[in-house]
Coordinates of C-alpha atoms in Angstrom, one line a residue:
M1 CA -67.6 1.8 -14.8
T2 CA -65.1 4.3 -13.5
H3 CA -66.4 7.1 -11.2
A4 CA -64.9 10.5 -11.7
M5 CA -65.1 12.0 -8.3
L6 CA -65.3 15.6 -7.0
K7 CA -63.9 16.9 -3.7
G8 CA -66.2 15.7 -0.8
S9 CA -67.9 13.0 -2.9
N10 CA -67.9 9.4 -2.0
V11 CA -68.4 6.1 -3.6
P12 CA -69.2 2.5 -2.1
L13 CA -66.7 -0.2 -2.5
E14 CA -67.7 -3.8 -3.2
A15 CA -64.1 -5.0 -3.7
T16 CA -62.5 -6.9 -0.8
T17 CA -59.0 -5.6 -1.5
V18 CA -58.4 -2.2 -3.0
R19 CA -55.3 -0.7 -4.5
A20 CA -55.0 3.1 -4.2
V21 CA -52.6 4.4 -6.8
L22 CA -51.1 8.0 -6.8
R23 CA -50.0 9.1 -10.2
W24 CA -48.3 12.3 -11.4
T25 CA -46.5 13.5 -14.5
P26 CA -42.7 13.7 -14.0
G27 CA -40.6 16.6 -15.5
Q28 CA -37.9 19.2 -14.9
G29 CA -38.3 20.6 -11.4
V30 CA -41.2 18.3 -10.4
P31 CA -40.7 16.7 -6.9
D32 CA -41.0 13.0 -6.2
V33 CA -44.2 12.1 -4.5
D34 CA -44.7 9.5 -1.7
A35 CA -47.8 7.6 -0.8
S36 CA -48.5 6.8 2.8
A37 CA -51.5 5.7 5.1
L38 CA -52.7 6.3 8.6
L39 CA -55.0 3.9 10.3
L40 CA -57.4 5.8 12.7
G41 CA -59.6 4.7 15.4
P42 CA -63.1 5.9 16.4
D43 CA -61.5 9.0 18.1
G44 CA -59.9 10.1 14.8
R45 CA -56.3 9.3 16.0
V46 CA -53.8 6.4 15.6
R47 CA -53.7 3.8 18.3
S48 CA -49.8 3.8 18.1
D49 CA -47.0 4.8 15.8
E50 CA -47.4 1.4 14.1
D51 CA -50.6 2.7 12.5
F52 CA -48.4 4.8 10.2
V53 CA -47.6 3.0 6.9
F54 CA -44.9 5.0 4.9
Y55 CA -41.5 4.6 3.1
N56 CA -39.8 3.8 6.4
Q57 CA -42.4 1.4 7.7
P58 CA -43.9 0.0 4.5
R59 CA -46.1 -2.7 6.0
H60 CA -48.6 -2.5 8.9
P61 CA -47.9 -5.1 11.8
A62 CA -51.5 -6.7 11.1
G63 CA -50.4 -7.3 7.5
K64 CA -53.6 -5.8 5.9
V65 CA -52.2 -2.5 4.8
W66 CA -49.0 -2.2 2.9
R67 CA -47.0 0.0 0.5
L68 CA -46.3 -1.5 -3.0
G69 CA -43.8 1.2 -3.9
K70 CA -43.1 3.3 -7.0
K71 CA -43.5 2.4 -10.7
R72 CA -43.5 4.1 -14.1
D73 CA -46.3 3.5 -16.4
A74 CA -47.3 5.1 -19.8
E75 CA -48.9 8.0 -18.2
G76 CA -46.4 8.9 -15.5
L77 CA -45.0 7.8 -12.2
T78 CA -46.9 6.0 -9.5
D79 CA -46.7 5.0 -5.8
T80 CA -49.4 2.6 -4.3
I81 CA -51.0 1.6 -1.1
Q82 CA -52.9 -1.7 -1.0
T83 CA -55.5 -2.6 1.7
E84 CA -57.4 -5.9 2.4
L85 CA -60.6 -4.4 3.7
T86 CA -62.1 -7.6 5.0
G87 CA -59.1 -8.2 7.2
V88 CA -58.7 -4.8 8.7
E89 CA -59.0 -4.7 12.6
Q90 CA -62.5 -3.7 14.0
E91 CA -60.8 -0.9 16.0
V92 CA -59.8 0.9 12.7
S93 CA -62.7 3.0 11.4
R94 CA -60.7 5.1 8.8
I95 CA -57.6 4.9 6.6
L96 CA -56.3 8.2 5.3
L97 CA -54.5 8.0 1.9
V98 CA -51.8 10.7 1.9
A99 CA -49.5 12.2 -0.7
S100 CA -46.3 14.1 0.4
A101 CA -43.4 15.8 -1.3
D102 CA -40.2 16.3 0.8
G103 CA -39.9 20.0 1.3
V104 CA -41.4 20.9 -2.0
T105 CA -44.8 22.6 -2.6
F106 CA -47.5 20.7 -4.6
D107 CA -47.9 23.6 -7.1
R108 CA -45.0 22.1 -8.9
V109 CA -46.6 18.6 -9.1
Q110 CA -48.4 18.2 -12.4
A111 CA -51.5 16.1 -12.9
L112 CA -51.8 14.5 -9.5
R113 CA -54.5 11.9 -9.4
I114 CA -55.6 9.0 -7.1
L115 CA -57.2 6.0 -8.6
L116 CA -58.8 3.0 -6.9
Y117 CA -58.6 -0.5 -8.3
D118 CA -60.1 -3.9 -7.4
A119 CA -56.9 -5.7 -6.6
A120 CA -58.6 -9.1 -6.7
G121 CA -60.3 -8.6 -10.1
S122 CA -58.9 -8.9 -13.4
D123 CA -60.5 -5.8 -14.8
A124 CA -57.7 -3.1 -15.5
E125 CA -60.3 -0.3 -15.3
A126 CA -60.3 1.9 -12.3
L127 CA -63.2 1.8 -9.8
A128 CA -62.9 5.5 -9.3
Y129 CA -60.4 8.4 -9.7
F130 CA -60.0 11.8 -8.1
D131 CA -57.9 14.7 -9.5
V132 CA -56.2 16.2 -6.5
K133 CA -55.9 20.1 -6.6
P134 CA -54.0 21.9 -3.9
E135 CA -56.0 24.8 -2.5
T136 CA -53.1 27.3 -2.0
G137 CA -50.2 25.6 -3.9
Q138 CA -48.0 25.8 -0.8
E139 CA -49.0 22.5 0.6
T140 CA -46.2 19.9 1.1
A141 CA -48.5 17.2 2.2
L142 CA -52.1 16.2 1.0
I143 CA -54.9 14.0 2.3
C144 CA -56.1 12.7 -1.1
G145 CA -58.9 10.5 0.3
E146 CA -60.0 8.1 2.9
L147 CA -61.4 4.6 3.2
Y148 CA -64.0 4.6 5.9
R149 CA -66.5 2.0 7.3
R150 CA -70.2 2.4 6.6
G151 CA -72.1 -0.3 8.3
E152 CA -70.7 -3.7 7.3
G153 CA -69.0 -2.3 4.1
W154 CA -66.4 0.3 3.1
K155 CA -66.5 3.6 1.2
F156 CA -64.1 5.9 -0.4
R157 CA -64.3 9.7 0.0
A158 CA -62.4 12.3 -2.1
L159 CA -60.8 14.9 0.3
G160 CA -57.8 17.0 -1.0
E161 CA -57.0 18.5 2.3
G162 CA -53.5 20.1 2.5
Y163 CA -50.7 20.7 5.1
S164 CA -47.9 23.2 4.7
N165 CA -45.8 21.6 7.3
G166 CA -45.3 18.3 5.4
L167 CA -45.9 14.7 6.3
K168 CA -44.5 15.3 9.8
G169 CA -47.0 17.9 10.6
L170 CA -49.8 15.9 9.2
A171 CA -48.9 12.8 11.2
T172 CA -48.4 14.8 14.4
D173 CA -52.1 16.1 14.0
F174 CA -53.3 12.5 14.0
G175 CA -51.3 11.4 17.1
I176 CA -48.0 10.1 15.6
S177 CA -45.1 10.9 18.0
V178 CA -42.2 12.7 16.2
D179 CA -38.8 13.0 17.9
E180 CA -37.8 16.5 17.7
S181 CA -34.5 16.0 19.5
E182 CA -32.8 14.4 16.6
A183 CA -30.0 16.5 15.3
A184 CA -27.2 16.0 12.7
E185 CA -24.0 14.7 14.5
E186 CA -20.9 16.8 14.0
P187 CA -18.2 15.1 12.2
T188 CA -15.2 13.9 14.3
T189 CA -11.6 14.6 13.6
T190 CA -9.1 12.1 14.5
V191 CA -5.9 13.8 15.7
P192 CA -2.8 11.6 15.2
A193 CA -0.8 10.9 18.3
P194 CA 2.7 12.5 18.5
P195 CA 5.5 10.3 17.5
T196 CA 7.2 8.4 20.2
T197 CA 10.9 8.7 21.0
N198 CA 13.4 6.6 22.8
T199 CA 14.3 9.2 25.4
P200 CA 13.7 8.0 29.0
A201 CA 10.6 9.2 30.8
Q202 CA 11.1 12.3 32.9
Q203 CA 9.4 12.9 36.3
T204 CA 6.6 15.4 35.9
T205 CA 6.2 18.1 38.5
A206 CA 3.7 20.9 39.0
G207 CA 4.4 24.0 37.0
P208 CA 5.3 24.5 33.4
A209 CA 6.2 21.7 31.3
Q210 CA 10.0 21.1 31.1
Q211 CA 11.5 20.5 27.6
P212 CA 13.8 17.6 27.3
P213 CA 17.5 18.7 27.0
E214 CA 18.9 18.8 23.6
A215 CA 21.3 16.1 22.8
S216 CA 24.9 17.2 22.0
P217 CA 26.0 16.3 18.6
P218 CA 28.5 13.4 18.5
L219 CA 32.2 14.2 18.4
P220 CA 34.1 13.3 15.3
P221 CA 36.3 10.3 15.7
E222 CA 39.9 11.1 16.8
Q223 CA 42.3 10.7 13.9
P224 CA 45.8 9.1 14.7
A225 CA 48.9 11.3 14.2
P226 CA 50.8 10.5 11.0
G227 CA 53.1 7.6 11.4
V228 CA 51.6 6.3 14.6
P229 CA 50.5 2.6 14.4
A230 CA 46.8 1.9 14.8
Q231 CA 47.5 -0.3 17.9
P232 CA 45.7 1.2 20.9
A233 CA 47.8 2.8 23.8
Y234 CA 45.4 1.5 26.5
G235 CA 44.4 4.9 27.7
Y236 CA 47.9 6.6 27.5
P237 CA 49.3 8.6 24.7
Q238 CA 51.1 6.4 22.2
Q239 CA 54.7 6.8 21.4
P240 CA 56.3 5.9 18.1
P241 CA 58.6 3.0 19.1
A242 CA 61.9 2.9 17.2
T243 CA 63.0 -0.4 18.7
Q244 CA 62.0 -2.5 21.7
P245 CA 60.6 -0.4 24.6
A246 CA 63.0 0.4 27.5
Y247 CA 60.5 -0.9 30.1
G248 CA 58.9 2.4 30.8
Y249 CA 62.0 4.6 30.6
P250 CA 63.1 6.8 27.8
Q251 CA 64.8 5.0 25.0
S252 CA 68.3 5.6 23.6
T253 CA 70.0 4.3 20.5
G254 CA 72.2 1.8 22.5
R255 CA 71.7 -0.7 25.3
P256 CA 69.5 0.6 28.2
T257 CA 71.3 1.8 31.3
Y258 CA 68.8 0.3 33.7
G259 CA 67.5 3.6 35.1
Y260 CA 70.7 5.7 34.9
P261 CA 71.6 8.5 32.5
Q262 CA 73.1 7.1 29.3
A263 CA 76.3 8.3 27.8
P264 CA 76.0 10.1 24.6
A265 CA 76.6 8.2 21.4
G266 CA 80.1 8.6 19.8
A267 CA 82.0 9.1 23.1
G268 CA 84.5 6.3 22.4
A269 CA 85.1 3.0 24.0
A270 CA 84.6 4.4 27.5
G271 CA 81.4 6.0 26.3
A272 CA 80.1 2.7 24.9
Q273 CA 80.4 1.0 28.4
S274 CA 78.0 2.2 31.1
G275 CA 79.7 3.4 34.4
Y276 CA 77.1 1.6 36.6
G277 CA 76.3 4.7 38.4
Y278 CA 79.6 6.6 38.3
P279 CA 80.5 9.4 36.1
P280 CA 82.2 8.1 32.9
P281 CA 86.0 8.7 32.5
V282 CA 87.3 11.7 30.7
T283 CA 87.9 11.0 27.1
A284 CA 90.2 13.8 26.2
S285 CA 93.5 13.2 24.2
P286 CA 96.7 12.0 26.4
D287 CA 99.2 14.6 27.3
P288 CA 102.5 13.8 25.3
D289 CA 104.7 14.7 28.4
F290 CA 102.8 12.3 30.7
T291 CA 105.0 9.6 32.4
L292 CA 104.2 6.9 34.7
P293 CA 104.8 7.5 38.4
P294 CA 107.8 5.7 39.9
Q295 CA 107.0 2.0 40.6
G296 CA 107.8 0.2 43.7
P297 CA 110.3 -2.6 44.0
Q298 CA 107.7 -5.3 43.6
F299 CA 107.2 -4.2 40.0
A300 CA 110.9 -3.7 39.1
G301 CA 112.3 -6.2 36.7
R302 CA 109.1 -7.7 35.7

């Protein structure tokens, strides 16, 4: 027999392991709902952050409370918390069953219901169910109900208590420490290094940075004069040799004069032979009236 519960009512549980199922109807604009559980001690607070079972910590360290995750059935979407009641630590007196929507108010969630099943039984019929109605519609987290100890057994109570500051605000109220210093990191931009050059490193001094001198453009290769052979002149201007060089002296058309001025070409036989340092003979035409001087007796009759 399934118990239809009202807010504030309770029902005893004979099952040793119960499955608490949150179910809602999906649709356009309907937020996703997450199920979670908080294990509270006799003072109404968690013993540590490990007593918070939710999507980032789906199983309690003691292994008796865990989150099964979301499923889709014929009537909507579900998210489930399962609890092995007989194994829960004696220090835990209450287990809150919570529904939360990330930043979206519950007035947009349609047909939210919590159902309790006997996880060890084969009967598919729920033990109890409770239709959760938000009081203001601005809640972003709801305590749907709680499992609590009564003597040697357990009971379930329907609550429907809401929080407008979400799952974080609800968890903080029951002793969960929330790190408020977390902030989104700014994206980093990698600046590429300047290209390296083959210029030698310059000594740096105090004051404004000095710019490296601009390199002079390369001179065009010197072109040889027309008619000059390509043989290098070994650092001196190159002369167009007509014949064999005159050992460092200006060259004439005839035999070299070994350092003395050379007679002009076409000066006759006398001009062809060097005077070995003396002026060359006059090459004018002979006088027709010229006679030999008188000869001595040693030349007479010969």
